[in-house]
Coordinates of C-alpha atoms in Angstrom, one line a residue:
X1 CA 3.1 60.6 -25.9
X2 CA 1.7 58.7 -28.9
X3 CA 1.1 55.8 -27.3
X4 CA -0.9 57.6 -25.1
X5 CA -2.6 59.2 -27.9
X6 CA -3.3 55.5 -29.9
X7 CA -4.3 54.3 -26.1
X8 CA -7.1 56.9 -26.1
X9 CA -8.1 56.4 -29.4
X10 CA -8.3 53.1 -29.2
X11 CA -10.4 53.6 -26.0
X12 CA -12.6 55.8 -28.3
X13 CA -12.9 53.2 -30.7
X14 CA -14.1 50.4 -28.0
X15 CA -16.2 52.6 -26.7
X16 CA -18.2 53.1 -30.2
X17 CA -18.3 50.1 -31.0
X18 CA -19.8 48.4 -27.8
X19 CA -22.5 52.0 -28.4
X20 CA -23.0 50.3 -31.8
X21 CA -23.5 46.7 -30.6
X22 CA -25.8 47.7 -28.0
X23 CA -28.0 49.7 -30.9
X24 CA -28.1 46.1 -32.6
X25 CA -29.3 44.5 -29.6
X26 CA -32.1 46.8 -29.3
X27 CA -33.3 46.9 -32.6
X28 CA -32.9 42.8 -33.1
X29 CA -35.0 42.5 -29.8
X30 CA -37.6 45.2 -30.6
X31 CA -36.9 47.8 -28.5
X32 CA -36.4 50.1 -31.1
X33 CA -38.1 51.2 -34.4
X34 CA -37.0 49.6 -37.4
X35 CA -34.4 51.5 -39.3
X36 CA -32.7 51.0 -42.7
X37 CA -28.8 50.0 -41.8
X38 CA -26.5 50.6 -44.5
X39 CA -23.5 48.8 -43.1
X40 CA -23.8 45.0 -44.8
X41 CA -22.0 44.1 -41.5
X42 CA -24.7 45.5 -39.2
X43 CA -27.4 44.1 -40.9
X44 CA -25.2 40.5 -40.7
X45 CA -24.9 40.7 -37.0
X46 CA -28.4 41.4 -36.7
X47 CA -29.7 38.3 -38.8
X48 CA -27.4 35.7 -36.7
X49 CA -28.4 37.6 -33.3
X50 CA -24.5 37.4 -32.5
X51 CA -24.5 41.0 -31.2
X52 CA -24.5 40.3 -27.3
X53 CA -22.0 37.5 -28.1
X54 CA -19.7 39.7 -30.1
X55 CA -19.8 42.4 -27.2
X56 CA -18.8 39.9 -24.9
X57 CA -15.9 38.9 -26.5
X58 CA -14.9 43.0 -26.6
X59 CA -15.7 43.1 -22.7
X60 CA -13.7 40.0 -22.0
X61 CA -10.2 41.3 -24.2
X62 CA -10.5 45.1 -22.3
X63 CA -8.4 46.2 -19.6
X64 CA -10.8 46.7 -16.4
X65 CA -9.8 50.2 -16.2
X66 CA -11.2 50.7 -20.0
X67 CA -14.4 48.6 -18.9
X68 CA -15.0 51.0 -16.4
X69 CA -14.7 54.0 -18.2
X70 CA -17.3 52.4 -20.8
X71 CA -20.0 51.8 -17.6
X72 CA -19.1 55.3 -16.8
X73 CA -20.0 56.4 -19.8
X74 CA -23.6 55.1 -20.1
X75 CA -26.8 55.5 -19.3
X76 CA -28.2 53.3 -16.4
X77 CA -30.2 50.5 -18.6
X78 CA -27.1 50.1 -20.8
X79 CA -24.7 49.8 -18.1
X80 CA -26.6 47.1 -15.9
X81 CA -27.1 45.5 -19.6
X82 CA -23.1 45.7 -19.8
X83 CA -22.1 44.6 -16.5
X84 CA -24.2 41.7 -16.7
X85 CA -21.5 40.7 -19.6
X86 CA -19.3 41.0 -17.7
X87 CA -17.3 38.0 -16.4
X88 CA -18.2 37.1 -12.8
X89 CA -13.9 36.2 -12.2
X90 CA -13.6 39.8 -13.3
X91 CA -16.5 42.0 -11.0
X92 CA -13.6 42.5 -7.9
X93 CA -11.4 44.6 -10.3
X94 CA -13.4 46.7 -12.7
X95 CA -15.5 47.7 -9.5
X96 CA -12.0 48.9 -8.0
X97 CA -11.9 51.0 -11.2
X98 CA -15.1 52.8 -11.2
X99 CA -16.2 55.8 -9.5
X100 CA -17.8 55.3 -6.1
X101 CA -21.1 57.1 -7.3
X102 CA -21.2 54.5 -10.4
X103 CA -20.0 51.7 -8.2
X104 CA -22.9 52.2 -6.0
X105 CA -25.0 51.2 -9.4
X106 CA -23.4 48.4 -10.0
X107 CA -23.2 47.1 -6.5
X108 CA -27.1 47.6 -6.3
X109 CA -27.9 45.0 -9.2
X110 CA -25.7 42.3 -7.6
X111 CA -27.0 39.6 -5.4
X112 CA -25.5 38.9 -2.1
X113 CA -23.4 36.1 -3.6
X114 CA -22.2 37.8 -6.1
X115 CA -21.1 40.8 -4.3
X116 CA -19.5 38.2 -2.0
X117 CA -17.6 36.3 -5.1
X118 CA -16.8 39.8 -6.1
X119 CA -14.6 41.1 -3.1
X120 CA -13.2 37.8 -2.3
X121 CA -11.1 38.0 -5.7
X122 CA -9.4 41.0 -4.0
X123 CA -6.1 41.4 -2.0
X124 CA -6.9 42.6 1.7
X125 CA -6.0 46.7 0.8
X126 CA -8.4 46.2 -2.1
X127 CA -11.7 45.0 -0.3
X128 CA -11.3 48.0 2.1
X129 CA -11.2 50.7 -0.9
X130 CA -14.8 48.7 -1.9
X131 CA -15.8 48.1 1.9
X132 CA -18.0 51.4 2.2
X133 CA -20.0 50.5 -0.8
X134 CA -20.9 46.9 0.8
X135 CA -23.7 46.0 3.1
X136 CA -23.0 45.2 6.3
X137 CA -23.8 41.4 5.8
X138 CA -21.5 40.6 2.8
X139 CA -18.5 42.5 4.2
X140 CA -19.0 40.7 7.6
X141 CA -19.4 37.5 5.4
X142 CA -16.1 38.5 3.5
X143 CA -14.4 39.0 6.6
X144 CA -15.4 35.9 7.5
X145 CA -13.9 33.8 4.9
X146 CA -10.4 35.5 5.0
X147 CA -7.6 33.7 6.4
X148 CA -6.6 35.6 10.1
X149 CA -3.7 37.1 8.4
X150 CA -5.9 38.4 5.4
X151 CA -8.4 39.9 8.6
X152 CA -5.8 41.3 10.2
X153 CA -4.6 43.4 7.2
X154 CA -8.3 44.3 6.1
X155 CA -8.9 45.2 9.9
X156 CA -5.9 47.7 10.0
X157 CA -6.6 48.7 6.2
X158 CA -10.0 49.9 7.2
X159 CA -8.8 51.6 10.2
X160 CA -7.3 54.7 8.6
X161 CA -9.5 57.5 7.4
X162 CA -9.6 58.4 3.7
X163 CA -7.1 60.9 3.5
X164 CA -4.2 58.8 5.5
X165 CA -1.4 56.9 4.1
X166 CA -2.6 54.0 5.5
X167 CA -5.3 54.3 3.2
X168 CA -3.5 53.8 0.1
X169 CA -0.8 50.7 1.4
X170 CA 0.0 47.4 -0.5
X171 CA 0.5 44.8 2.2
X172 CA 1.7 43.7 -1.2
X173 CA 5.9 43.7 -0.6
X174 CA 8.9 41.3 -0.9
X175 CA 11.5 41.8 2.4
X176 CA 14.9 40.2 2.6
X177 CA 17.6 40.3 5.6
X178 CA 21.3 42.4 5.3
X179 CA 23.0 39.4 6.4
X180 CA 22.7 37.5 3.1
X181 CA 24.3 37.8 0.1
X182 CA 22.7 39.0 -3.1
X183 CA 23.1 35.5 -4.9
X184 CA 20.8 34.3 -2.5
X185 CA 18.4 36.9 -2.8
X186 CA 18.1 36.5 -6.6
X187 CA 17.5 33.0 -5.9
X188 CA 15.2 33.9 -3.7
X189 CA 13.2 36.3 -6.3
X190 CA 13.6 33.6 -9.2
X191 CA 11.1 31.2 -6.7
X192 CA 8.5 33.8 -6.9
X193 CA 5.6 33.8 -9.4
X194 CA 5.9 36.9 -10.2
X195 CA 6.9 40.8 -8.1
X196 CA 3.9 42.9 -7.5
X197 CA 3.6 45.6 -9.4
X198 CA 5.4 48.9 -9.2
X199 CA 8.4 47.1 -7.8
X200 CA 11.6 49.2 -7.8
X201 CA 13.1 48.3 -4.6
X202 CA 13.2 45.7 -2.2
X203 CA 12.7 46.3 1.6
X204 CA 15.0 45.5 3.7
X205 CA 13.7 43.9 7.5
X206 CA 15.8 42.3 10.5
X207 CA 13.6 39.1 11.8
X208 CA 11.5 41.1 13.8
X209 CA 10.6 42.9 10.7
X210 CA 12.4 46.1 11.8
X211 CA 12.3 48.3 9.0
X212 CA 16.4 48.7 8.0
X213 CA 16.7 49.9 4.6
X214 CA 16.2 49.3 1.0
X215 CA 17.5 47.6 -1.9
X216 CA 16.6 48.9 -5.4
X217 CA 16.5 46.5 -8.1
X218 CA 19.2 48.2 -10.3
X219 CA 21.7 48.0 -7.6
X220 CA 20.8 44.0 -7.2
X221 CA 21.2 43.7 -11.1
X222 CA 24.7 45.6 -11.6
X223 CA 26.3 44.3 -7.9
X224 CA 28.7 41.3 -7.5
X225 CA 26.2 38.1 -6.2
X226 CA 28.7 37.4 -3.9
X227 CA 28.4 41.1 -2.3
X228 CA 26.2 41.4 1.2
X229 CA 22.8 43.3 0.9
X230 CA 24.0 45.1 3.8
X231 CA 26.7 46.6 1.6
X232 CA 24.7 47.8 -1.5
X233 CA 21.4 48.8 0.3
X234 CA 20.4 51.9 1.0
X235 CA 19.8 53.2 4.3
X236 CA 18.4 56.7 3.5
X237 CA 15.5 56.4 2.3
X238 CA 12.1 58.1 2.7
X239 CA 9.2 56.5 4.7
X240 CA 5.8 56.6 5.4
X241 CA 3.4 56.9 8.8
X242 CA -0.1 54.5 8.2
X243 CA -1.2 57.9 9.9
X244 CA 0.2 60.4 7.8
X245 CA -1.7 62.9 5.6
X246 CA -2.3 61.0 2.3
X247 CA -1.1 64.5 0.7
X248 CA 1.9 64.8 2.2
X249 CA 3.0 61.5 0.4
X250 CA 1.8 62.7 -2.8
X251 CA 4.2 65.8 -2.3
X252 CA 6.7 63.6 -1.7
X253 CA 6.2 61.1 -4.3
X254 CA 6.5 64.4 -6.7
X255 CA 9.3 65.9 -5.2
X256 CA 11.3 63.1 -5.2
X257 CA 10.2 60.6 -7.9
X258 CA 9.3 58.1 -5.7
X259 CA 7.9 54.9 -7.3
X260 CA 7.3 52.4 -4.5
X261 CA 8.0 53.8 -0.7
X262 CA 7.8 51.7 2.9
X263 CA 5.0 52.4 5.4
X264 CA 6.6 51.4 9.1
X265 CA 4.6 52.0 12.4
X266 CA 6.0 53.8 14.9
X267 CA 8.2 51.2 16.4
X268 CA 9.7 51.2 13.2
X269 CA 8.6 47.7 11.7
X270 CA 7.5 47.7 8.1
X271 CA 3.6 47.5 7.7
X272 CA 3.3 47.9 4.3
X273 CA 4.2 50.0 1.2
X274 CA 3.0 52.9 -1.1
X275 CA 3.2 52.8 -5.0
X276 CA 2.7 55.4 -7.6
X277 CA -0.2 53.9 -8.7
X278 CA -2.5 54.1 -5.5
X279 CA -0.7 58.2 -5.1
X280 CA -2.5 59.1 -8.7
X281 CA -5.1 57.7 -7.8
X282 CA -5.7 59.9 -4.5
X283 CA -4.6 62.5 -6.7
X284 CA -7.1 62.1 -9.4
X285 CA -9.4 61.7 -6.8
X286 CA -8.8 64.8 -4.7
X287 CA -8.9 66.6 -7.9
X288 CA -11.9 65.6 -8.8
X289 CA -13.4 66.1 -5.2
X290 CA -12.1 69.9 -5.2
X291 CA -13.5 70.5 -9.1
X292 CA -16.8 69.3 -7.5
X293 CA -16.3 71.6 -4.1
X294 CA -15.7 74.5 -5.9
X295 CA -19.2 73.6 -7.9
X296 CA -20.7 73.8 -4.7
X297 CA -21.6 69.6 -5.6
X298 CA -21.5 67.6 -1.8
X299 CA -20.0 64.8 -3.7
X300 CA -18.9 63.1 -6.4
X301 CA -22.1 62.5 -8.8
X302 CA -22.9 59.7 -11.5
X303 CA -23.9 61.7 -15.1
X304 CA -26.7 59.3 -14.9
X305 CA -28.0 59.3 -11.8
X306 CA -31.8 59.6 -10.8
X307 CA -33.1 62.7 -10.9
X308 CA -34.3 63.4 -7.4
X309 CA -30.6 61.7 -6.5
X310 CA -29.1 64.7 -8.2
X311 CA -31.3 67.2 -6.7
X312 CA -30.0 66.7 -3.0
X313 CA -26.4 66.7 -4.2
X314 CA -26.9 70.1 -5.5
X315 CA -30.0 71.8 -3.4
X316 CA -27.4 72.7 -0.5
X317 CA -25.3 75.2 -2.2
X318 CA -27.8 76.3 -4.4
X319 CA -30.3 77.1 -1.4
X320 CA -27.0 79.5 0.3
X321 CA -26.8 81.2 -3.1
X322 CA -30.7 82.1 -3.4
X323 CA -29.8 83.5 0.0
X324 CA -26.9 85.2 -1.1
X325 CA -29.1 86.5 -4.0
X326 CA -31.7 87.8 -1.8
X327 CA -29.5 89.8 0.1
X328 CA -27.9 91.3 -3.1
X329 CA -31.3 92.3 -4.1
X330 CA -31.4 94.2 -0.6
X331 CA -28.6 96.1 -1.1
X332 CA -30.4 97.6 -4.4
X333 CA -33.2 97.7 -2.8
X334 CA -31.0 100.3 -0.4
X335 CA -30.6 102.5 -3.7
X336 CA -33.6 102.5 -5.4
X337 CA -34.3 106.4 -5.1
X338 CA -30.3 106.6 -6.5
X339 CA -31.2 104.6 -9.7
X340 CA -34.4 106.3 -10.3
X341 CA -32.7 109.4 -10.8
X342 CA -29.2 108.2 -12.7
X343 CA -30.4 104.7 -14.6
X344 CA -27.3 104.5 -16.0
X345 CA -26.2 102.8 -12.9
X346 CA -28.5 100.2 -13.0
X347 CA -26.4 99.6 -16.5
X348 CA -23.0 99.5 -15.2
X349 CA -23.4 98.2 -11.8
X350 CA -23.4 94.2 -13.1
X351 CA -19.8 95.0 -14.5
X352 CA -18.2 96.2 -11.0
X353 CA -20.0 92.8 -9.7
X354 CA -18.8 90.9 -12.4
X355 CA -15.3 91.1 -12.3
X356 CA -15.1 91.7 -9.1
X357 CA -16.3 87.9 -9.0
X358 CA -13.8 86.6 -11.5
X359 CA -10.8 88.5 -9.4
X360 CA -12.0 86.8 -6.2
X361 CA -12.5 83.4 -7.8
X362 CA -8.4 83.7 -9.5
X363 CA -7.3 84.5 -5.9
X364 CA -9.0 81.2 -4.6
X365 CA -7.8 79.3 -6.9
X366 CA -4.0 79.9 -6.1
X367 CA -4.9 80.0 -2.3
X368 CA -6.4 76.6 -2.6
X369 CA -3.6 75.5 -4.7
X370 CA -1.1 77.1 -2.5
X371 CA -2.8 74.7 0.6
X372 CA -3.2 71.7 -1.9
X373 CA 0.7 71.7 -2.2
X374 CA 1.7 72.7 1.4
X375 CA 3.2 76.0 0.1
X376 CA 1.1 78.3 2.4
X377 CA 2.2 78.5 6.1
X378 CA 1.3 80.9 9.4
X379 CA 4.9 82.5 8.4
X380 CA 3.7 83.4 5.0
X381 CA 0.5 83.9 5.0
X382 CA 0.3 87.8 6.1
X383 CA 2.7 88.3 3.1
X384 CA 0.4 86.3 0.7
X385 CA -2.3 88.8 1.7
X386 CA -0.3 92.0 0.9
X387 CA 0.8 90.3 -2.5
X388 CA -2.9 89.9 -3.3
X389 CA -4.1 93.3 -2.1
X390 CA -0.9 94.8 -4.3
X391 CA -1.8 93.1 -7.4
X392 CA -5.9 94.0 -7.4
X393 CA -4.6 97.5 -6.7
X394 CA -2.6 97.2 -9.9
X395 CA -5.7 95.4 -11.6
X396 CA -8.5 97.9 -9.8
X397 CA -5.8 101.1 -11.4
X398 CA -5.5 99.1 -15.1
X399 CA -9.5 98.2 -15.2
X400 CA -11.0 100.9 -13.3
X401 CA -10.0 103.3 -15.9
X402 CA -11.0 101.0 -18.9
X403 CA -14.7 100.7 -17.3
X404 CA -14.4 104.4 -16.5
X405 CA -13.6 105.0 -19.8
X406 CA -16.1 102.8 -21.2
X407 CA -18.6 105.1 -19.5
X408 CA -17.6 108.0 -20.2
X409 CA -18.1 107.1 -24.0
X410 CA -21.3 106.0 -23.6
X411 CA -22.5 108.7 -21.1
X412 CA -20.5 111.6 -21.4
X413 CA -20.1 112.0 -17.6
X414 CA -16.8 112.6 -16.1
X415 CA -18.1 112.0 -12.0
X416 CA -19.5 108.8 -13.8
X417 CA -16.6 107.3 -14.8
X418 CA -14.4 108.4 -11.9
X419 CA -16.8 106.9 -9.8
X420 CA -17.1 103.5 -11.7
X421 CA -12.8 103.9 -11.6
X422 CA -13.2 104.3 -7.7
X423 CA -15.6 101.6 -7.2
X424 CA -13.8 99.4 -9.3
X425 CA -10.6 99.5 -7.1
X426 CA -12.3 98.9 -3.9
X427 CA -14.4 95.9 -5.4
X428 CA -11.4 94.3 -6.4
X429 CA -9.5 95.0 -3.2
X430 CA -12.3 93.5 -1.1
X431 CA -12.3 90.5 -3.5
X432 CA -8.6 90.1 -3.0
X433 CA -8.9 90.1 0.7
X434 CA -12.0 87.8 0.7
X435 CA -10.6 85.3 -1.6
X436 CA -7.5 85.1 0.7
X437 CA -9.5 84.7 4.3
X438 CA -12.3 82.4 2.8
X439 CA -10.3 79.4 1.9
X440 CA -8.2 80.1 4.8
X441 CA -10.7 80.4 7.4
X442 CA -12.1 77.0 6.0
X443 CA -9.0 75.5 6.1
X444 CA -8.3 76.2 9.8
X445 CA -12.0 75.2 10.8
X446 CA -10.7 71.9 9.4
X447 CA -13.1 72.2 6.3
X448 CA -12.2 71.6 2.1
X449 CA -11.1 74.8 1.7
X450 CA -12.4 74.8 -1.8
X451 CA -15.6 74.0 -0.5
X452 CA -18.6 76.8 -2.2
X453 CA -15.5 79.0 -2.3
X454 CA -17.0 80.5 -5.8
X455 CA -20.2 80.8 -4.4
X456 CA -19.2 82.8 -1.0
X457 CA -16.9 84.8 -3.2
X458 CA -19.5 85.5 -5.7
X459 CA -21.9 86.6 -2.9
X460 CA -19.1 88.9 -1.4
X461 CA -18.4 90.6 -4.4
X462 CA -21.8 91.1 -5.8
X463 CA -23.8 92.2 -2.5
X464 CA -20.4 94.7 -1.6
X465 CA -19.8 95.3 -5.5
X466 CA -23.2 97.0 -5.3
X467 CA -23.5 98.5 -2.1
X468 CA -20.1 100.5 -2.9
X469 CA -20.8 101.4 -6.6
X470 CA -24.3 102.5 -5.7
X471 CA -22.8 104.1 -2.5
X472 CA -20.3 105.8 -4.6
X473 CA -22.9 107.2 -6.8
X474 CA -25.4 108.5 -4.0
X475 CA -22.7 110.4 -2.3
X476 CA -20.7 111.8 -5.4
X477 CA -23.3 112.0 -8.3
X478 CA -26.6 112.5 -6.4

């Protein structure tokens, strides 16, 4: 934990210092007003003009994944100005660690060549993660200049939608036969450069690259040499469709600590393997993606995107909620004779909306989680429901009579506050039941299920909300 804490600091620190070494580039080439600099050390860097120099020499000792968060991080000028530092050997892999949307920057100010000089520094599963943010022309000239093995891989890498386990394999893996004897195989290793990363286990093939097992490296280590591999390896082990759901892997990864895991087709010959590393990605990835759904955001959107960019990722959901406002307003319209008589309501009618909204929203949340993590099933779902209703009930009870309460102090009116108890019930029952069959019924239509979820739910409680506390009222108090 505290070297995660030093990591992050030191990020921090990188982070202000290339902020501060751009400021001196500006100011020593003009593009900025003069200012008095008290550090002796600023004012040095800017009379021997060594400030684009010195950044380089930050860029160049960074991991990529720390360069990327710095382009992330800032604004479109001073990115471009940044990646242009940048060394050309290391474009392939800090574009693998940047968001697509900021990726899409970055790719725009290349030149064909570069793009192409880019990819080419990339393993086969690698290009394909890139592949949608290339034009046509440099991926077909990438393809191109692969060796037919390489093509074959990228072929089948790009084959698989987004959200399969083929998605996320390394063609990256080391195989051995059963017949030979560990000795050999740690020969065998010792002749190798080096393993590719996340390598726990070795993978076990017969010569037609039959998938038959594995063998983790701690068993290798700790075995007599003179053993078989076909006596220490393992043979139950878990494995992976290229057309499996990319989230059931990450399940499994989770449930059973899973660092590297073989990908066989379905005849059974190994095609690949999955490592923790590409799982957290997806993972971070889906996270972010839902966060954004739930927004009501299309996609995933750069801070420092254009402004009419921004605009079309987040006219859609806005335009359905001016709809779902109107039709709010409608149902008020309904009771306008109601509120004229009794303005209190107009008063305390936001409040049954109101949390009525926040219930619905908690209830989507765990439904969404609940599909996230494969926990919610045809079997179980009628009982899900009934928990829900049960515990607004409790809440509508516990609440209603705070609110109603809360209005009889203010109003002194006993059919008030029973009525704002009544209405407050019902609102939170219909939330309940709505916040269970939304993400459902998305789910089933094969949709994000935390797609505008807040918004529809927001729109459900607030129009119904209304229509049953200003119902309420007209029969009971009017």
């Amino acid at each position: 934990m505290a070297n995660n804490l030093r990591e992050t600091e030191n990020l921090q620190e990188h982070l202000q210092r290339v902020i501060q070494l751009l400021y001196e580039h500006k100011l020593a080439e003009g593009l900025l007003p003069p200012q008095p600099l008290p550090e002796q050390g600023l004012m040095d860097g800017l009379l021997h003009g060594q400030s684009l120099a010195e950044l380089q020499k930050l860029l160049d000792e960074l991991h990529p994944a720390d360069v990327a968060h710095i382009l992330e991080v800032m604004p479109l000028e001073d990115r471009l100005l940044i990646w242009d530092l940048v060394k050309a050997e290391r474009d392939g892999e800090i574009l693998l660690e940047v968001s697509d949307a900021v990726r899409e920057t970055l790719i725009a100010s290349m030149e064909r060549g570069e793009m192409r000089a880019a990819a080419e520094q990339l393993d086969a599963d690698e290009i394909a993660d890139i592949a949608p943010d290339l034009p046509r022309d440099v991926l077909e000239d990438v393809f191109q200049s692969l060796p037919m093995e390489e093509r074959e891989k990228l072929r089948a890498a790009m084959s698989y939608p987004e959200d399969a386990v083929g998605a996320l394999m390394d063609f990256d893996v080391v195989t051995i036969r059963e017949d030979v004897t560990l000795e050999v195989v740690l020969r065998y290793l010792r002749r190798l450069n080096e393993l590719p990363d996340q390598t726990d286990l070795l993978f076990v093939v017969d010569r037609n690259e039959y998938f038959k097992g594995v063998l983790p490296l701690n068993r290798l280590l700790v075995s007599d040499p003179a053993a078989l591999v076909s006596s220490v390896m393992s043979k139950e082990t878990i494995v992976f469709y290229p057309d499996e759901r990319a989230q059931q892997a990450a399940q499994a990864f989770e449930r059973y600590d899973l660092v590297t895991a073989a990908v066989v087709n379905a005849e059974g010959k190994l095609v690949g393997r999955v490592t923790i590393d590409a799982v957290m990605d997806f993972i971070r990835e889906e996270s972010a993606s839902e966060a954004l759904s739930v927004g009501g955001l299309s996609q995933e959107e750069d801070l420092f995107a254009p402004i009419w960019k921004s605009l079309k990722n987040r006219w859609t959901w806005l335009a359905i909620n001016l709809v779902t406002a109107f039709v709010a307003s409608r149902v008020i319209g309904l009771f306008e004779d109601s509120i004229e008589k009794l303005v209190a309501l107009a008063a305390l009618m936001p409040i049954i909306a109101g949390i009525g909204g926040n219930s619905g929203n908690q209830t989507i949340t765990m439904i969404v989680r609940a599909l996230a993590l494969g926990q919610l099933n045809g079997g179980n779902a009628r009982m899900l429901i009934s928990k829900e209703i049960g515990v607004s009930a409790v809440n509508g009870v516990v609440w209603g009579a705070v609110v109603g309460g809360f209005a009889y102090i203010i109003y002194r009116n006993i059919s008030l506050s029973l009525v704002m108890m009544l209405a407050m019930m019902l609102n939170l029952l219909l939330a309940a039941l709505m916040g269970v069959l939304i993400p459902l019924t998305l789910h089933s239509l094969g949709r994000d299920p935390a797609a505008g979820s807040s918004v529809m739910i927001t729109a459900v409680t607030d129009s119904g909300g209304f229509f049953i506390f200003l119902g309420l009222a007209t029969l009971f108090l009017l």
